Amino acid sequence: MEVSRAADGSGHGAGDPADGGAGALPEERLGALTDVVGAFDRRTARLARLVAATGSRPAGSLGRLDEIGWQVAGILRTHRVRPLPVVVSVLAGDHGVAEHGVSAHRPESTARLFAEIVAGRAPVCALAARVGGRVAAADLGLRTDTGDHRYKVGNGTADITRADAMTYGRALDAIEAGARFAHEVFPAGSMAACGEIGVGNTTSAAALAARLLGADPRDLAGRGSGVGEETVRLKARLVEQALERTSGLAGDPVHGGDPVRQLAALGGYELCGNVGLILAAAARGCLVVLDGCMTAVSALIACRLCPQVREYLVASHVSTEPAHRMLLDEMGLKPVLDLEMRLGMGSGAALAAGPVNALLAVTELAAASVPPPAASPPSAEQSGNAAVRTPDPSGSERI
């Protein structure tokens, strides 16, 4: 078990590669995260597909898993892929909207669950250990002082039905904090499984999904922690109130199409943090495995900021939250599992790491008999399976 901490409690890491610099403009700070995401290597992905066809089984015979294998080849720029080291990240934050009773749990439960994760007693810890992985957790926005201050940005969000969740500057800070955390915990070329915890965050996620997708909030509010129909209807009303608060006279979003401003208005610190974490993990050449609805919201925003991030994403499962499948469809992602899970905290991503690495072990056997193509020299940023990424002349063509 690993929990990142800083002795000085400053909330900033010295010399961090994702730091946009003091006094940098917002677009410069975001550019420091998006401009370093390399292009997906479709040529190598196609080679991996051809190699699979020359083996002892038909190419694509393992269905969605085979597609992920070819995706990993394109990310790592080698057809000689092998099982990846697994790290499950869990970002934590509290939500002001939780005071309306939208969850089966009290708001202070987030801090208790965070402590269980840190102590290695949470379900995600057992799931990660089962696939040979480890869990890393960070407090970005809990009201309770957990002693983990290095990535701390705020002490819970405001109630989104009455005010913006946070300022634009705090949203940027949280995005950068998530990126710093990714650089700390994800080895280059690893499997970055993304999770979160935050009582009330399914309400914030539903509001963001409604805004991002232009969908009816009544179609997006779900049972979350296991609430009843009356609470689901309450969540839908609260989402409608939050959307009305952030709409102009013509019904258009006050903040327009700026995803960071939408995050600031409706999101949470852990949702912002996962945007930066996903961007940084992609920049490190990681396979980014999403957990549930909340990480899907963060991933869609990351894709809107940096479209090539889409090629690094895998949906571990589809949860019972109505917004989840809609978000995955918007990104063109097909889940590995469909087990009607709603546990959160990265549990689905940890569970999916098993079949993904099993497929990569099969792929490794098939590639062993094929001579390797000429490869680019490795960079300082990436090692092991990962290699330097260069712009792909094939443009936006799919594998």
Short mmCIF file of C-alpha atoms in Angstrom, two decimals:
data_model
loop_
_atom_site.label_atom_id
_atom_site.label_comp_id
_atom_site.label_asym_id
_atom_site.label_seq_id
_atom_site.Cartn_x
_atom_site.Cartn_y
_atom_site.Cartn_z
CA MET A 1 0.00 0.00 0.00
CA GLU A 2 1.26 3.46 -0.83
CA VAL A 3 0.01 6.88 0.14
CA SER A 4 1.89 9.94 -1.08
CA ARG A 5 2.60 12.57 1.56
CA ALA A 6 4.66 15.74 1.84
CA ALA A 7 6.32 16.96 5.00
CA ASP A 8 5.88 20.64 4.24
CA GLY A 9 2.14 20.48 3.50
CA SER A 10 2.58 23.08 0.79
CA GLY A 11 0.40 21.37 -1.77
CA HIS A 12 3.14 21.69 -4.41
CA GLY A 13 5.95 19.38 -5.40
CA ALA A 14 9.32 20.95 -6.14
CA GLY A 15 10.66 20.42 -9.62
CA ASP A 16 7.51 18.64 -10.79
CA PRO A 17 7.38 18.05 -14.56
CA ALA A 18 3.73 19.04 -14.76
CA ASP A 19 4.19 22.41 -13.06
CA GLY A 20 3.13 25.19 -15.43
CA GLY A 21 5.29 27.72 -13.59
CA ALA A 22 4.48 30.62 -11.32
CA GLY A 23 2.43 33.30 -13.00
CA ALA A 24 1.73 31.18 -16.09
CA LEU A 25 -1.48 31.85 -18.00
CA PRO A 26 -4.24 29.20 -17.76
CA GLU A 27 -3.73 28.13 -21.38
CA GLU A 28 0.00 27.76 -20.72
CA ARG A 29 -0.66 25.64 -17.64
CA LEU A 30 -3.02 23.38 -19.58
CA GLY A 31 -0.65 23.28 -22.54
CA ALA A 32 2.10 21.97 -20.27
CA LEU A 33 -0.14 18.92 -19.73
CA THR A 34 -1.71 18.45 -23.15
CA ASP A 35 1.22 19.22 -25.45
CA VAL A 36 3.32 16.36 -24.08
CA VAL A 37 0.81 13.62 -24.92
CA GLY A 38 2.35 11.77 -27.86
CA ALA A 39 0.59 10.47 -30.94
CA PHE A 40 -0.68 6.91 -30.96
CA ASP A 41 1.41 4.62 -33.22
CA ARG A 42 -1.14 2.99 -35.52
CA ARG A 43 1.53 1.36 -37.64
CA THR A 44 2.76 -0.71 -34.70
CA ALA A 45 -0.83 -1.45 -33.66
CA ARG A 46 -1.46 -2.89 -37.13
CA LEU A 47 1.74 -4.91 -36.91
CA ALA A 48 0.55 -6.40 -33.63
CA ARG A 49 -2.68 -7.36 -35.32
CA LEU A 50 -0.77 -9.09 -38.15
CA VAL A 51 1.43 -10.91 -35.65
CA ALA A 52 -1.67 -12.21 -33.88
CA ALA A 53 -2.93 -13.58 -37.22
CA THR A 54 0.27 -15.63 -37.72
CA GLY A 55 0.01 -17.32 -34.33
CA SER A 56 -1.89 -20.38 -33.17
CA ARG A 57 -5.27 -18.66 -33.10
CA PRO A 58 -7.23 -16.35 -35.41
CA ALA A 59 -6.60 -12.63 -34.97
CA GLY A 60 -9.40 -11.15 -32.91
CA SER A 61 -10.47 -14.48 -31.48
CA LEU A 62 -10.29 -13.01 -27.98
CA GLY A 63 -12.58 -10.20 -29.03
CA ARG A 64 -12.37 -6.98 -27.06
CA LEU A 65 -9.22 -8.18 -25.29
CA ASP A 66 -7.40 -8.57 -28.60
CA GLU A 67 -8.31 -5.00 -29.48
CA ILE A 68 -6.77 -3.85 -26.20
CA GLY A 69 -3.62 -5.81 -27.01
CA TRP A 70 -3.25 -3.98 -30.31
CA GLN A 71 -3.98 -0.73 -28.50
CA VAL A 72 -1.17 -1.43 -26.01
CA ALA A 73 1.20 -2.09 -28.92
CA GLY A 74 0.36 1.31 -30.39
CA ILE A 75 0.82 3.04 -27.05
CA LEU A 76 4.15 1.39 -26.30
CA ARG A 77 5.32 1.48 -29.94
CA THR A 78 6.28 -2.18 -29.96
CA HIS A 79 4.44 -5.34 -30.98
CA ARG A 80 6.41 -7.25 -28.32
CA VAL A 81 4.09 -6.33 -25.48
CA ARG A 82 4.01 -8.13 -22.17
CA PRO A 83 1.87 -7.92 -19.01
CA LEU A 84 2.07 -4.45 -17.51
CA PRO A 85 2.72 -3.40 -13.91
CA VAL A 86 -0.56 -2.29 -12.35
CA VAL A 87 -1.09 0.76 -10.15
CA VAL A 88 -4.56 1.71 -8.95
CA SER A 89 -4.87 5.38 -8.04
CA VAL A 90 -7.63 6.68 -5.76
CA LEU A 91 -8.19 10.44 -5.52
CA ALA A 92 -10.43 11.73 -2.73
CA GLY A 93 -12.62 14.79 -2.33
CA ASP A 94 -15.72 15.94 -0.45
CA HIS A 95 -18.79 17.53 -2.05
CA GLY A 96 -21.03 20.25 -0.65
CA VAL A 97 -24.06 18.82 -2.44
CA ALA A 98 -23.80 15.75 -0.18
CA GLU A 99 -25.43 17.80 2.60
CA HIS A 100 -28.76 17.35 0.77
CA GLY A 101 -28.72 13.64 1.62
CA VAL A 102 -28.06 12.37 -1.91
CA SER A 103 -26.04 9.38 -0.70
CA ALA A 104 -26.60 6.40 1.54
CA HIS A 105 -23.49 7.58 3.42
CA ARG A 106 -22.83 10.67 5.49
CA PRO A 107 -20.32 13.18 4.07
CA GLU A 108 -17.71 12.30 6.70
CA SER A 109 -17.67 8.72 5.34
CA THR A 110 -15.26 9.76 2.57
CA ALA A 111 -12.46 10.37 5.06
CA ARG A 112 -13.14 7.05 6.79
CA LEU A 113 -12.96 5.19 3.49
CA PHE A 114 -9.76 7.03 2.59
CA ALA A 115 -8.24 5.84 5.87
CA GLU A 116 -9.26 2.24 5.09
CA ILE A 117 -7.61 2.47 1.66
CA VAL A 118 -4.43 3.86 3.19
CA ALA A 119 -4.43 1.02 5.74
CA GLY A 120 -4.93 -1.57 3.00
CA ARG A 121 -8.33 -2.70 4.31
CA ALA A 122 -10.59 -1.51 1.48
CA PRO A 123 -11.99 -3.87 -1.19
CA VAL A 124 -9.89 -2.23 -3.91
CA CYS A 125 -6.74 -3.19 -2.01
CA ALA A 126 -7.65 -6.88 -2.17
CA LEU A 127 -8.58 -6.63 -5.85
CA ALA A 128 -5.34 -4.85 -6.73
CA ALA A 129 -3.26 -7.37 -4.80
CA ARG A 130 -4.97 -10.20 -6.67
CA VAL A 131 -3.62 -8.88 -9.99
CA GLY A 132 -0.19 -8.12 -8.56
CA GLY A 133 -0.87 -4.39 -8.38
CA ARG A 134 -0.60 -1.72 -5.73
CA VAL A 135 -2.88 1.10 -4.63
CA ALA A 136 -1.83 4.74 -4.29
CA ALA A 137 -4.19 7.27 -2.72
CA ALA A 138 -4.17 11.04 -2.34
CA ASP A 139 -6.39 13.59 -0.65
CA LEU A 140 -7.18 16.43 -3.05
CA GLY A 141 -10.21 17.89 -1.35
CA LEU A 142 -11.37 16.21 1.87
CA ARG A 143 -12.73 18.35 4.68
CA THR A 144 -11.03 16.13 7.22
CA ASP A 145 -7.30 16.55 7.75
CA THR A 146 -5.87 13.19 6.72
CA GLY A 147 -2.21 14.21 7.02
CA ASP A 148 -1.79 13.81 3.24
CA HIS A 149 -1.17 17.43 2.24
CA ARG A 150 1.07 17.18 -0.79
CA TYR A 151 -1.79 17.15 -3.31
CA LYS A 152 -4.37 18.97 -1.17
CA VAL A 153 -6.12 21.77 -3.05
CA GLY A 154 -9.24 22.52 -0.99
CA ASN A 155 -11.41 21.43 1.92
CA GLY A 156 -14.46 20.18 0.08
CA THR A 157 -16.50 21.92 -2.60
CA ALA A 158 -19.40 24.32 -2.32
CA ASP A 159 -22.97 23.12 -2.85
CA ILE A 160 -23.31 23.23 -6.66
CA THR A 161 -27.00 24.11 -6.44
CA ARG A 162 -26.06 27.43 -4.79
CA ALA A 163 -22.56 28.33 -5.98
CA ASP A 164 -19.70 27.12 -8.14
CA ALA A 165 -17.99 24.09 -6.65
CA MET A 166 -14.65 25.93 -6.69
CA THR A 167 -12.90 28.81 -8.43
CA TYR A 168 -11.38 28.40 -11.88
CA GLY A 169 -7.93 28.72 -10.34
CA ARG A 170 -8.64 25.95 -7.84
CA ALA A 171 -9.86 23.72 -10.68
CA LEU A 172 -6.58 24.26 -12.52
CA ASP A 173 -4.65 23.61 -9.32
CA ALA A 174 -6.50 20.31 -8.84
CA ILE A 175 -5.85 19.26 -12.44
CA GLU A 176 -2.14 19.94 -11.94
CA ALA A 177 -2.16 18.14 -8.59
CA GLY A 178 -3.58 15.05 -10.28
CA ALA A 179 -0.86 15.26 -12.92
CA ARG A 180 1.84 15.52 -10.26
CA PHE A 181 0.41 12.49 -8.52
CA ALA A 182 0.44 10.52 -11.79
CA HIS A 183 4.12 11.32 -12.32
CA GLU A 184 4.82 10.11 -8.78
CA VAL A 185 2.94 6.80 -8.83
CA PHE A 186 2.66 5.52 -12.42
CA PRO A 187 5.81 3.99 -13.92
CA ALA A 188 6.21 4.82 -17.60
CA GLY A 189 4.53 2.21 -19.77
CA SER A 190 2.45 0.79 -16.92
CA MET A 191 -1.27 0.13 -16.49
CA ALA A 192 -2.72 3.21 -14.81
CA ALA A 193 -6.02 2.22 -13.21
CA CYS A 194 -7.97 5.33 -12.21
CA GLY A 195 -10.34 5.52 -9.26
CA GLU A 196 -11.87 8.04 -6.88
CA ILE A 197 -13.92 8.41 -3.72
CA GLY A 198 -16.23 11.22 -2.65
CA VAL A 199 -19.66 11.04 -1.03
CA GLY A 200 -22.06 12.90 -3.33
CA ASN A 201 -19.84 12.78 -6.39
CA THR A 202 -22.35 10.87 -8.51
CA THR A 203 -24.55 13.97 -8.30
CA SER A 204 -21.72 16.20 -9.49
CA ALA A 205 -20.84 13.68 -12.19
CA ALA A 206 -24.45 13.59 -13.39
CA ALA A 207 -24.49 17.40 -13.60
CA LEU A 208 -21.24 17.46 -15.56
CA ALA A 209 -22.43 14.66 -17.85
CA ALA A 210 -25.68 16.50 -18.54
CA ARG A 211 -23.73 19.63 -19.42
CA LEU A 212 -21.10 17.84 -21.51
CA LEU A 213 -23.57 15.61 -23.36
CA GLY A 214 -26.51 18.00 -23.55
CA ALA A 215 -28.66 15.32 -21.92
CA ASP A 216 -31.73 15.49 -19.68
CA PRO A 217 -30.64 15.23 -16.01
CA ARG A 218 -33.67 13.06 -15.31
CA ASP A 219 -32.07 10.44 -17.54
CA LEU A 220 -28.71 10.63 -15.78
CA ALA A 221 -29.37 10.53 -12.03
CA GLY A 222 -28.75 7.04 -10.64
CA ARG A 223 -28.71 5.07 -7.42
CA GLY A 224 -25.05 5.82 -6.67
CA SER A 225 -24.33 4.31 -3.25
CA GLY A 226 -27.59 2.35 -3.35
CA VAL A 227 -30.24 4.98 -2.62
CA GLY A 228 -33.95 4.54 -3.29
CA GLU A 229 -36.18 6.04 -5.96
CA GLU A 230 -37.10 9.08 -3.86
CA THR A 231 -33.44 10.01 -3.46
CA VAL A 232 -32.82 9.43 -7.16
CA ARG A 233 -35.57 11.95 -7.91
CA LEU A 234 -33.98 14.36 -5.41
CA LYS A 235 -30.63 14.00 -7.18
CA ALA A 236 -32.29 14.77 -10.53
CA ARG A 237 -33.88 17.93 -9.07
CA LEU A 238 -30.57 19.06 -7.60
CA VAL A 239 -28.82 18.49 -10.91
CA GLU A 240 -31.51 20.55 -12.66
CA GLN A 241 -31.00 23.34 -10.12
CA ALA A 242 -27.24 23.28 -10.66
CA LEU A 243 -27.67 23.42 -14.43
CA GLU A 244 -30.17 26.28 -14.16
CA ARG A 245 -27.79 28.18 -11.89
CA THR A 246 -25.01 27.87 -14.46
CA SER A 247 -27.17 28.76 -17.48
CA GLY A 248 -27.72 32.21 -18.97
CA LEU A 249 -31.01 33.77 -19.93
CA ALA A 250 -31.01 31.91 -23.25
CA GLY A 251 -30.39 28.59 -21.52
CA ASP A 252 -26.80 28.36 -22.73
CA PRO A 253 -24.05 27.53 -20.23
CA VAL A 254 -22.64 30.65 -18.61
CA HIS A 255 -19.19 29.20 -19.02
CA GLY A 256 -19.68 28.20 -22.64
CA GLY A 257 -17.77 25.19 -23.87
CA ASP A 258 -14.74 25.60 -21.59
CA PRO A 259 -14.47 22.21 -19.84
CA VAL A 260 -12.30 23.57 -17.02
CA ARG A 261 -14.86 26.24 -16.18
CA GLN A 262 -17.57 23.56 -16.26
CA LEU A 263 -15.48 21.50 -13.84
CA ALA A 264 -15.12 24.51 -11.56
CA ALA A 265 -18.85 25.14 -11.63
CA LEU A 266 -20.14 21.60 -11.18
CA GLY A 267 -17.31 19.22 -10.35
CA GLY A 268 -15.17 18.08 -7.46
CA TYR A 269 -11.50 18.14 -6.56
CA GLU A 270 -11.09 14.42 -7.25
CA LEU A 271 -12.83 14.80 -10.63
CA CYS A 272 -10.49 17.65 -11.57
CA GLY A 273 -7.52 15.68 -10.29
CA ASN A 274 -8.37 12.71 -12.48
CA VAL A 275 -8.40 14.96 -15.55
CA GLY A 276 -4.77 15.86 -14.89
CA LEU A 277 -3.91 12.31 -13.87
CA ILE A 278 -5.28 10.90 -17.15
CA LEU A 279 -3.39 13.48 -19.21
CA ALA A 280 -0.13 12.80 -17.36
CA ALA A 281 -0.55 9.01 -17.50
CA ALA A 282 -1.04 9.22 -21.27
CA ALA A 283 2.06 11.41 -21.53
CA ARG A 284 3.97 8.67 -19.68
CA GLY A 285 2.86 6.09 -22.23
CA CYS A 286 0.50 4.28 -19.86
CA LEU A 287 -2.58 2.27 -20.68
CA VAL A 288 -5.22 4.28 -18.78
CA VAL A 289 -7.93 2.02 -17.37
CA LEU A 290 -11.03 3.92 -16.26
CA ASP A 291 -13.21 2.80 -13.39
CA GLY A 292 -16.78 4.07 -13.17
CA CYS A 293 -18.96 7.02 -14.06
CA MET A 294 -16.85 9.61 -12.27
CA THR A 295 -13.60 8.65 -13.99
CA ALA A 296 -15.49 8.56 -17.29
CA VAL A 297 -16.54 12.20 -16.77
CA SER A 298 -12.92 13.13 -16.09
CA ALA A 299 -11.78 11.18 -19.15
CA LEU A 300 -14.27 12.93 -21.44
CA ILE A 301 -13.02 16.31 -20.23
CA ALA A 302 -9.42 15.17 -20.76
CA CYS A 303 -10.37 14.16 -24.31
CA ARG A 304 -11.96 17.54 -24.93
CA LEU A 305 -8.74 19.19 -23.80
CA CYS A 306 -6.50 16.75 -25.71
CA PRO A 307 -8.29 14.51 -28.26
CA GLN A 308 -5.39 12.07 -28.71
CA VAL A 309 -5.86 10.94 -25.09
CA ARG A 310 -8.75 8.82 -26.35
CA GLU A 311 -6.30 6.29 -27.82
CA TYR A 312 -4.84 5.60 -24.37
CA LEU A 313 -8.16 4.81 -22.66
CA VAL A 314 -9.78 1.51 -21.74
CA ALA A 315 -13.17 1.25 -20.03
CA SER A 316 -12.88 -1.42 -17.35
CA HIS A 317 -16.62 -1.90 -16.91
CA VAL A 318 -19.98 -0.21 -17.23
CA SER A 319 -21.67 0.55 -13.93
CA THR A 320 -25.33 0.87 -13.02
CA GLU A 321 -25.13 4.69 -13.20
CA PRO A 322 -27.24 5.77 -16.23
CA ALA A 323 -24.71 8.40 -17.26
CA HIS A 324 -21.84 5.93 -17.42
CA ARG A 325 -22.80 4.14 -20.62
CA MET A 326 -23.68 7.45 -22.28
CA LEU A 327 -20.23 8.82 -21.44
CA LEU A 328 -18.50 5.69 -22.75
CA ASP A 329 -20.54 5.86 -25.96
CA GLU A 330 -19.54 9.50 -26.41
CA MET A 331 -15.87 8.44 -26.27
CA GLY A 332 -16.39 5.31 -28.34
CA LEU A 333 -15.25 3.05 -25.51
CA LYS A 334 -16.46 -0.52 -25.03
CA PRO A 335 -16.26 -1.91 -21.49
CA VAL A 336 -14.22 -5.00 -20.72
CA LEU A 337 -16.72 -6.12 -18.07
CA ASP A 338 -20.43 -5.64 -17.44
CA LEU A 339 -21.08 -6.88 -13.90
CA GLU A 340 -23.53 -4.20 -12.71
CA MET A 341 -20.91 -2.90 -10.28
CA ARG A 342 -21.22 0.40 -8.40
CA LEU A 343 -18.51 0.12 -5.74
CA GLY A 344 -16.18 2.81 -7.09
CA MET A 345 -12.71 3.53 -5.59
CA GLY A 346 -11.04 1.99 -8.68
CA SER A 347 -12.47 -1.48 -7.99
CA GLY A 348 -13.68 -2.10 -11.54
CA ALA A 349 -10.38 -0.91 -13.00
CA ALA A 350 -8.45 -3.23 -10.67
CA LEU A 351 -10.70 -6.15 -11.57
CA ALA A 352 -10.28 -5.56 -15.32
CA ALA A 353 -6.50 -5.50 -15.01
CA GLY A 354 -6.56 -9.28 -14.64
CA PRO A 355 -8.05 -10.18 -18.04
CA VAL A 356 -6.10 -7.40 -19.77
CA ASN A 357 -2.77 -8.71 -18.48
CA ALA A 358 -3.81 -12.28 -19.26
CA LEU A 359 -4.34 -11.22 -22.88
CA LEU A 360 -0.95 -9.47 -22.95
CA ALA A 361 0.68 -12.70 -21.74
CA VAL A 362 -0.90 -14.53 -24.69
CA THR A 363 0.22 -11.76 -27.04
CA GLU A 364 3.77 -11.96 -25.69
CA LEU A 365 3.94 -15.63 -26.67
CA ALA A 366 2.70 -14.91 -30.20
CA ALA A 367 5.17 -12.05 -30.72
CA ALA A 368 8.18 -14.04 -29.48
CA SER A 369 8.56 -15.81 -32.83
CA VAL A 370 8.40 -12.63 -34.93
CA PRO A 371 11.56 -10.55 -35.54
CA PRO A 372 11.26 -7.05 -34.05
CA PRO A 373 11.03 -4.08 -36.46
CA ALA A 374 13.45 -1.17 -36.32
CA ALA A 375 12.62 0.83 -33.23
CA SER A 376 13.25 4.37 -32.08
CA PRO A 377 15.63 4.79 -29.12
CA PRO A 378 13.91 5.02 -25.71
CA SER A 379 13.41 8.38 -24.06
CA ALA A 380 14.29 9.37 -20.52
CA GLU A 381 10.57 9.67 -19.77
CA GLN A 382 9.66 6.18 -20.90
CA SER A 383 11.37 2.88 -20.19
CA GLY A 384 10.71 -0.85 -20.38
CA ASN A 385 7.94 -1.44 -22.90
CA ALA A 386 7.53 2.26 -23.67
CA ALA A 387 9.46 4.14 -26.35
CA VAL A 388 9.59 7.53 -28.01
CA ARG A 389 6.37 8.55 -29.73
CA THR A 390 6.40 10.63 -32.91
CA PRO A 391 3.51 12.11 -34.89
CA ASP A 392 1.62 9.46 -36.83
CA PRO A 393 1.25 10.27 -40.56
CA SER A 394 -1.95 8.25 -40.70
CA GLY A 395 -3.79 11.05 -38.90
CA SER A 396 -7.02 10.18 -37.10
CA GLU A 397 -7.57 6.82 -38.78
CA ARG A 398 -8.60 4.09 -36.37
CA ILE A 399 -6.65 0.86 -36.02
#
